[in-house]
mmCIF file with all atom_site columns, C-alpha atoms in Angstrom:
data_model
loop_
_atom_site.group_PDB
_atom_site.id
_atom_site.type_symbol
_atom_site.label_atom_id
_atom_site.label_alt_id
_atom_site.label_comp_id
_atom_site.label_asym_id
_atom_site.label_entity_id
_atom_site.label_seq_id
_atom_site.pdbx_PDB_ins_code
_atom_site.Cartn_x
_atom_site.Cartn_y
_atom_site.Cartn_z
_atom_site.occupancy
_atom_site.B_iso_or_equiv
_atom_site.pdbx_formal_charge
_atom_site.auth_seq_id
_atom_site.auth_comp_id
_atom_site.auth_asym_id
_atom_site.auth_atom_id
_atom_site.pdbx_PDB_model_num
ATOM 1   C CA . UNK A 1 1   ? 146.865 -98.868  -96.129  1.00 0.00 ? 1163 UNK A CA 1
ATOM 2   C CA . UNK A 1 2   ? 145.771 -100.205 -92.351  1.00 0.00 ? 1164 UNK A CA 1
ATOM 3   C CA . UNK A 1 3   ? 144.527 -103.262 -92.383  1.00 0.00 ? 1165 UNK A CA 1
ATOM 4   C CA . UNK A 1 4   ? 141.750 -103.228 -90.447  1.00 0.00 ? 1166 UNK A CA 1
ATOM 5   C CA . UNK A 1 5   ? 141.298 -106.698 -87.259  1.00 0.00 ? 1167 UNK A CA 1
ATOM 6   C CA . UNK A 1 6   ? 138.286 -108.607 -87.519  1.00 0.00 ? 1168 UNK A CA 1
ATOM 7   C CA . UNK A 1 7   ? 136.794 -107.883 -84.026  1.00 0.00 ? 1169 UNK A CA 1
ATOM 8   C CA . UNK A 1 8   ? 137.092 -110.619 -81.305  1.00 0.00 ? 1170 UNK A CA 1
ATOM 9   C CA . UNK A 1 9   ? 133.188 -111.845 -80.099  1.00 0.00 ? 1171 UNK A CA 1
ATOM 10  C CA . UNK A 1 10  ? 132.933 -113.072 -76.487  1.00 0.00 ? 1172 UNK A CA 1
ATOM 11  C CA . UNK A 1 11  ? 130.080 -115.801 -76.174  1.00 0.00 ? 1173 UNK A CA 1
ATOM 12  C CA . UNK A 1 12  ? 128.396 -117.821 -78.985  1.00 0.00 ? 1174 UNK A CA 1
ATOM 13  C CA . UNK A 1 13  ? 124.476 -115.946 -79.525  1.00 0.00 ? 1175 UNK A CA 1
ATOM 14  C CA . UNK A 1 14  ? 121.567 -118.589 -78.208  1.00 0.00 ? 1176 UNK A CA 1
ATOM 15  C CA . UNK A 1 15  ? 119.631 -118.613 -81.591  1.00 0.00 ? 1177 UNK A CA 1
ATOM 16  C CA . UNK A 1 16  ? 117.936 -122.080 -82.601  1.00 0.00 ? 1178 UNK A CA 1
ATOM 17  C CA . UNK A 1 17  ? 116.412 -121.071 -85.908  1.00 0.00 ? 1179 UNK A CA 1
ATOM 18  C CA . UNK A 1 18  ? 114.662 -118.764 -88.248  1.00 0.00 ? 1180 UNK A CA 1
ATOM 19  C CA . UNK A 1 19  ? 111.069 -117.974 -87.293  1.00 0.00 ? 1181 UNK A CA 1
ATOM 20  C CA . UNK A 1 20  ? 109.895 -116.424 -90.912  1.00 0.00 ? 1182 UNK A CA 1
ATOM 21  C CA . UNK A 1 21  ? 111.060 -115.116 -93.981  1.00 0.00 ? 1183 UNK A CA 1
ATOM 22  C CA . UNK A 1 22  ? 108.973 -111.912 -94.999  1.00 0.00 ? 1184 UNK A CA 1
ATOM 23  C CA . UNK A 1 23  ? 107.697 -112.367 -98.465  1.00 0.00 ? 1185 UNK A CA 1
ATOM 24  C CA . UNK A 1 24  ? 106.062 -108.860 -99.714  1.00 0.00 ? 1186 UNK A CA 1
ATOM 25  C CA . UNK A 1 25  ? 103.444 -109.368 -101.942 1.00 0.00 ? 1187 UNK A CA 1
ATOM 26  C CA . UNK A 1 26  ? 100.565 -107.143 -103.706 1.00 0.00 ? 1188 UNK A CA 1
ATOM 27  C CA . UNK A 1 27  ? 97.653  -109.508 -103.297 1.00 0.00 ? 1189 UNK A CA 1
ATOM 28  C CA . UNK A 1 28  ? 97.444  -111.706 -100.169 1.00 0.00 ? 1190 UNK A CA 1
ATOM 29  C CA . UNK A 1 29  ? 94.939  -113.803 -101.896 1.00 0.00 ? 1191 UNK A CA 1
ATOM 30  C CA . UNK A 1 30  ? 96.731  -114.658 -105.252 1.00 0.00 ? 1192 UNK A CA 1
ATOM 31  C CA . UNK A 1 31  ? 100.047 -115.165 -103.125 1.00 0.00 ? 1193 UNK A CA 1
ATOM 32  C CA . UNK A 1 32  ? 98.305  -117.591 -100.993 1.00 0.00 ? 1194 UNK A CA 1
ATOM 33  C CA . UNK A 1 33  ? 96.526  -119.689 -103.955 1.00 0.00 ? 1195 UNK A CA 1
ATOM 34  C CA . UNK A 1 34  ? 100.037 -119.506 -105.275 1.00 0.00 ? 1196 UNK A CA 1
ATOM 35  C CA . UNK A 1 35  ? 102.048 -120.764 -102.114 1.00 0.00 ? 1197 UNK A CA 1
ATOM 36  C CA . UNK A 1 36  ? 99.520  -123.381 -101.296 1.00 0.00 ? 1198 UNK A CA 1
ATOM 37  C CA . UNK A 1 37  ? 97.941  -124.914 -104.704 1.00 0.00 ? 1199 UNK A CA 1
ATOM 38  C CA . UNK A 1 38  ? 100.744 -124.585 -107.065 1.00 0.00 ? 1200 UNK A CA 1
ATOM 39  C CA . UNK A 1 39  ? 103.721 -125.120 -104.268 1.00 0.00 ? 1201 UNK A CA 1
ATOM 40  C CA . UNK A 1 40  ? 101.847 -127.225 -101.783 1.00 0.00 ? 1202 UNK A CA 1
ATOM 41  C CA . UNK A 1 41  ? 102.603 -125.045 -98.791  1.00 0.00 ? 1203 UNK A CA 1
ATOM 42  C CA . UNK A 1 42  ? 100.311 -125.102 -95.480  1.00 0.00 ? 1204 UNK A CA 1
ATOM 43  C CA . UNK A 1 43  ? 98.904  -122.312 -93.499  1.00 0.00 ? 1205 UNK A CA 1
ATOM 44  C CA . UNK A 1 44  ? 100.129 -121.955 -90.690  1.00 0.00 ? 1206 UNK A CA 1
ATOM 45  C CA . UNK A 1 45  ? 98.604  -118.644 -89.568  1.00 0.00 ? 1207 UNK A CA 1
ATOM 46  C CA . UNK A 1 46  ? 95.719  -116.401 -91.021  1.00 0.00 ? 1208 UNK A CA 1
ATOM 47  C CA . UNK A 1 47  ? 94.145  -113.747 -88.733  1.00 0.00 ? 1209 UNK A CA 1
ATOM 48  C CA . UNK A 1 48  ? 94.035  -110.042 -88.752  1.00 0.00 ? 1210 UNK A CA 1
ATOM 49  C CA . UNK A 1 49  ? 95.478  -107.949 -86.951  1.00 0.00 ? 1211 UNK A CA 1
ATOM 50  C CA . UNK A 1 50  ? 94.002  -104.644 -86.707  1.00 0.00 ? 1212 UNK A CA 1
ATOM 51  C CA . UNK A 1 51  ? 93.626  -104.084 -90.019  1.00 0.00 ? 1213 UNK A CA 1
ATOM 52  C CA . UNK A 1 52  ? 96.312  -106.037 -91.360  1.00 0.00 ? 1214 UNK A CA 1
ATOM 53  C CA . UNK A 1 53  ? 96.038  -109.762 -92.462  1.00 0.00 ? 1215 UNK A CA 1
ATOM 54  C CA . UNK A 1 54  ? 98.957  -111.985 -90.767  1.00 0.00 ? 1216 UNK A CA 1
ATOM 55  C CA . UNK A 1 55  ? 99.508  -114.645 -93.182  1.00 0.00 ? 1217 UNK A CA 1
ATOM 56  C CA . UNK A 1 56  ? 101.883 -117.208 -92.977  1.00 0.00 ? 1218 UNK A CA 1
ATOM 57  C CA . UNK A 1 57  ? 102.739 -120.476 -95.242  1.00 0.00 ? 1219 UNK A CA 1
ATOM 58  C CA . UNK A 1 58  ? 105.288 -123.275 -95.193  1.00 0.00 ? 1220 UNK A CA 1
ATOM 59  C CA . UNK A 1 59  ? 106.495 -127.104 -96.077  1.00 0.00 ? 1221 UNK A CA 1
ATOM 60  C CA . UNK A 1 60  ? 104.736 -129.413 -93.775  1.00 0.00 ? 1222 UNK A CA 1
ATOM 61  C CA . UNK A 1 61  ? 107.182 -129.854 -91.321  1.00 0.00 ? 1223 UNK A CA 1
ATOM 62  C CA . UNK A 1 62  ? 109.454 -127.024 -91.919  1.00 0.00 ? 1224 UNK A CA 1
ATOM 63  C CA . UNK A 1 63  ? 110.015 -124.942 -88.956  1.00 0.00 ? 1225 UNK A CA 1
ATOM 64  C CA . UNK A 1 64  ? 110.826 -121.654 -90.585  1.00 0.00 ? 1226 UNK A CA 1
ATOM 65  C CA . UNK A 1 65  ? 107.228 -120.013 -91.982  1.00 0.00 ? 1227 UNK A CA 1
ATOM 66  C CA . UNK A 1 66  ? 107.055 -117.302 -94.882  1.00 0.00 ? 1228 UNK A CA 1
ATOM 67  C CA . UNK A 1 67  ? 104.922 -114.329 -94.118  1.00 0.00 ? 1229 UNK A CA 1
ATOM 68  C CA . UNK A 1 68  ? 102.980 -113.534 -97.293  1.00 0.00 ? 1230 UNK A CA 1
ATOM 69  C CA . UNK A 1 69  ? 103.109 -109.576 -96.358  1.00 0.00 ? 1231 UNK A CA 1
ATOM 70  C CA . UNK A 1 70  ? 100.802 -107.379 -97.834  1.00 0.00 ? 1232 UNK A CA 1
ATOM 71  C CA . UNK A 1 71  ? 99.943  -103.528 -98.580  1.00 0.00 ? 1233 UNK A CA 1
ATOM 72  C CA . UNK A 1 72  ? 100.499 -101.705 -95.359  1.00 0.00 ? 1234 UNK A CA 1
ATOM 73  C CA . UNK A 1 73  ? 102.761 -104.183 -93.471  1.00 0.00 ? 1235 UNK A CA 1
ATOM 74  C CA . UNK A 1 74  ? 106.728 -102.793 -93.067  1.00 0.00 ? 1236 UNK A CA 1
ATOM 75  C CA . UNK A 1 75  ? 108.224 -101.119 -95.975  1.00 0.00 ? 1237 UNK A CA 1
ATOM 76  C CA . UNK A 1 76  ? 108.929 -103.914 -97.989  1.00 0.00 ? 1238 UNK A CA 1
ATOM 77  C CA . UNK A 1 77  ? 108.842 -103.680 -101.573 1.00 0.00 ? 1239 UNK A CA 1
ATOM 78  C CA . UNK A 1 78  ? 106.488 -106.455 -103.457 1.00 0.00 ? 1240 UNK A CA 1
ATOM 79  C CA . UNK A 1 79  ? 109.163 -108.661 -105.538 1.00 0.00 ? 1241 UNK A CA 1
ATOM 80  C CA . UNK A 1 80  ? 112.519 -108.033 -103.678 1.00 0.00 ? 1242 UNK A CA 1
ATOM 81  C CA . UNK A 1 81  ? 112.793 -111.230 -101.866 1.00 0.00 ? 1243 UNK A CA 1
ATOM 82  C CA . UNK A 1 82  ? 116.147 -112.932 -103.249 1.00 0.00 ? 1244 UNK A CA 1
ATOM 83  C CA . UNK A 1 83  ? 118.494 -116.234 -103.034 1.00 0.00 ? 1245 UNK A CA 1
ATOM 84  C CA . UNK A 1 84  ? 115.446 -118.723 -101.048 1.00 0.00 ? 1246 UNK A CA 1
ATOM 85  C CA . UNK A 1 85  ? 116.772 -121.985 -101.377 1.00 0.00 ? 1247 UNK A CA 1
ATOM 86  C CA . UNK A 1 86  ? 113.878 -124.458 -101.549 1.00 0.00 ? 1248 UNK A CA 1
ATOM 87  C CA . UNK A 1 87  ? 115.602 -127.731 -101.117 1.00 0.00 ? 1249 UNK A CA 1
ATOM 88  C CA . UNK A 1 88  ? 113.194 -130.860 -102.802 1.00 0.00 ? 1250 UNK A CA 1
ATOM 89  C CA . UNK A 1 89  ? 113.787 -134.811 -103.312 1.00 0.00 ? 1251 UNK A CA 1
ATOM 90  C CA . UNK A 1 90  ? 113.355 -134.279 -106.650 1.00 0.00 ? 1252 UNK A CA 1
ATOM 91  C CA . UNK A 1 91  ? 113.966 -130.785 -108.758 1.00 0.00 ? 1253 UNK A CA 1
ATOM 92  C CA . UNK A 1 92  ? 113.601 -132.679 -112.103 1.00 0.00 ? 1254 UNK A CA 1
ATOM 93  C CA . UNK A 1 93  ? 109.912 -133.428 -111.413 1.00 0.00 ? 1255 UNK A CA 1
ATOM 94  C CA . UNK A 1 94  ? 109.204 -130.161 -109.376 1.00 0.00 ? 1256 UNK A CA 1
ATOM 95  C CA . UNK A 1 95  ? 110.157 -127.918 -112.921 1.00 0.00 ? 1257 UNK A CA 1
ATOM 96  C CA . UNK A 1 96  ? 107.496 -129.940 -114.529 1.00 0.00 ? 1258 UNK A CA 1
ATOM 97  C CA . UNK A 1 97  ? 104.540 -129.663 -112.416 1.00 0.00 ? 1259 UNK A CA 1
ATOM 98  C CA . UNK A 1 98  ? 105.460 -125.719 -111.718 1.00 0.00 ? 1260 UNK A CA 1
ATOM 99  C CA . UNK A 1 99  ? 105.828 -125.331 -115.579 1.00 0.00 ? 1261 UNK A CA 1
ATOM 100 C CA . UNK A 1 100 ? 101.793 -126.893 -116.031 1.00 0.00 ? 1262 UNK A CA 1
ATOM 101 C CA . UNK A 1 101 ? 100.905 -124.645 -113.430 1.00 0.00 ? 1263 UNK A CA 1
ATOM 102 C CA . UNK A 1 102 ? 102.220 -121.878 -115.597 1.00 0.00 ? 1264 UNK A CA 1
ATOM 103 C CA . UNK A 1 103 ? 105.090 -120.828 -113.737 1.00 0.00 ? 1265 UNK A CA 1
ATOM 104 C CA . UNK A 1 104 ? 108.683 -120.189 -115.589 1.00 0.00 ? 1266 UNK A CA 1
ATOM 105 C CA . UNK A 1 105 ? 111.357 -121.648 -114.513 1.00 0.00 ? 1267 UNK A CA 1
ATOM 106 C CA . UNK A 1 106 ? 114.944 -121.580 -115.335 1.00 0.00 ? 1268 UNK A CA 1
ATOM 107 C CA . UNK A 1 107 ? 117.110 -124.950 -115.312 1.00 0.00 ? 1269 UNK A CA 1
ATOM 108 C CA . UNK A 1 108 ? 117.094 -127.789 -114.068 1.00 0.00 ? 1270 UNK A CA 1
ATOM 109 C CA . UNK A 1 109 ? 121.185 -127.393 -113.943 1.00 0.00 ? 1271 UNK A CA 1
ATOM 110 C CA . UNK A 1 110 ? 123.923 -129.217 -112.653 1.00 0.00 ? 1272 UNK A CA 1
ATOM 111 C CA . UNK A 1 111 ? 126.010 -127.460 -109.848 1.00 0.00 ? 1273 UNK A CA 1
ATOM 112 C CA . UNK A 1 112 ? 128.650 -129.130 -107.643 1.00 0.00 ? 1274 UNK A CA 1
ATOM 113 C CA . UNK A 1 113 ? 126.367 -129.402 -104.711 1.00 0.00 ? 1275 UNK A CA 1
ATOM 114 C CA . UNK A 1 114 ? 123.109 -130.695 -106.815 1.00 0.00 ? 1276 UNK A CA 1
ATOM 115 C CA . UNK A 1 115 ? 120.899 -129.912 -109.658 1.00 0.00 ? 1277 UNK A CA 1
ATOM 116 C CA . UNK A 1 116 ? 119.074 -126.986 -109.558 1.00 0.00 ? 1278 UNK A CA 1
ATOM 117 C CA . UNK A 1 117 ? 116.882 -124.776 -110.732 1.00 0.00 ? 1279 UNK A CA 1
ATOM 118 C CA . UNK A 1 118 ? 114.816 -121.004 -110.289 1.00 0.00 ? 1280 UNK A CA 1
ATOM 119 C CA . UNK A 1 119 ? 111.199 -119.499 -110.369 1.00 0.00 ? 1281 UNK A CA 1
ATOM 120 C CA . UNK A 1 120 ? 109.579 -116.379 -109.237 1.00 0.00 ? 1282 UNK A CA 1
ATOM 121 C CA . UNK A 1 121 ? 105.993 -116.444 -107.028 1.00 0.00 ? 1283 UNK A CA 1
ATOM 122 C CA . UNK A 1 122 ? 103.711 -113.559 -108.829 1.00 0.00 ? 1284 UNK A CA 1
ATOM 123 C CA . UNK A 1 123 ? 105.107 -110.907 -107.573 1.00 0.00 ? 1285 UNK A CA 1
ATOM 124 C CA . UNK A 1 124 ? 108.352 -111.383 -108.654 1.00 0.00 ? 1286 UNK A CA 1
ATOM 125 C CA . UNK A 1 125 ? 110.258 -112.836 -105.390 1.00 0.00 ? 1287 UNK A CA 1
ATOM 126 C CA . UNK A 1 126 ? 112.678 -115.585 -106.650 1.00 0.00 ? 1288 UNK A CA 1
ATOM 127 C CA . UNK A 1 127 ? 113.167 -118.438 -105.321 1.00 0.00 ? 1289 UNK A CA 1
ATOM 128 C CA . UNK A 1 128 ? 116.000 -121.836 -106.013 1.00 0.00 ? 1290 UNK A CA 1
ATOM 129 C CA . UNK A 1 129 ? 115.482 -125.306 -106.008 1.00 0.00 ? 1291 UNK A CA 1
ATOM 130 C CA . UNK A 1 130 ? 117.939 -127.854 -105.023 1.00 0.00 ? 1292 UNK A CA 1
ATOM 131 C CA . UNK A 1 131 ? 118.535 -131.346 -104.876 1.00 0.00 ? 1293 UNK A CA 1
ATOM 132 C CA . UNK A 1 132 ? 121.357 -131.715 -102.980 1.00 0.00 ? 1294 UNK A CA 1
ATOM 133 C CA . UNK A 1 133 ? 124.346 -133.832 -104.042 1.00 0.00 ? 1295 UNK A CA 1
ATOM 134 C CA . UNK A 1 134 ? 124.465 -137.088 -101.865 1.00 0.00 ? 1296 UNK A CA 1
ATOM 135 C CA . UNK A 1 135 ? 127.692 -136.636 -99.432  1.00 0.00 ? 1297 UNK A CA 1
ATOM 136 C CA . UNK A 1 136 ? 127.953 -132.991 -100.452 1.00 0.00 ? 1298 UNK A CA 1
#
């Protein structure tokens, strides 16, 4: 068998951060009751486009945005977002207001890097919660 080198990159790529995270969903609306009453997400952006609604939502202060896209925008399938890693002071308290809202979540657990825990918006796109581990 060859082994096969691990190519050799010249200079380090200029990227600061993630603008947005494409979220497909079914129902712009229901998403975006979801991401800002039961999650507590802002708008950041709501305006058509054409026919197409460009909708984006995010933690105050967080500089990478989720993009609730709907019916008609890219071929993304409503549901198939994975492994978003919502990081929060406290998951413990988090579980319990997204269970009133109605939402089912698996954990709280312990992990070696915190104590989290998982939930899926309407459509199906799953999402983690962590508190992190002081020092970890």
């Amino acid at each position: 068998m060859t082994r096969r080198e691990s190519p050799t990159y010249g200079e380090v790529m200029n990227i600061k951060h993630a603008s947005f995270v494409t979220l497909p969903v079914t129902d712009q609306e229901q998403a975006l009751a979801f991401y800002t009453e039961v999650l507590g997400f802002e708008v950041r952006a709501d305006r058509h486009v054409g026919p197409m609604r460009w909708l984006q939502v995010a933690p105050e202060g967080a500089e990478t945005v989720f993009t609730l896209s709907g019916p008609g925008m890219g071929d993304f399938t409503p549901g198939s977002t994975r492994g978003i890693m919502l990081v929060t002071a406290d998951v413990d308290a988090d579980c319990v207001k997204l269970a009133a809202a109605g939402v089912e979540v698996t954990g709280p657990d312990d992990a070696p890097w915190g104590r989290m825990a998982g939930f899926r918006d309407p459509d199906g796109n799953s999402f983690m919660l962590l508190t992190e581990k002081e020092g970890f």
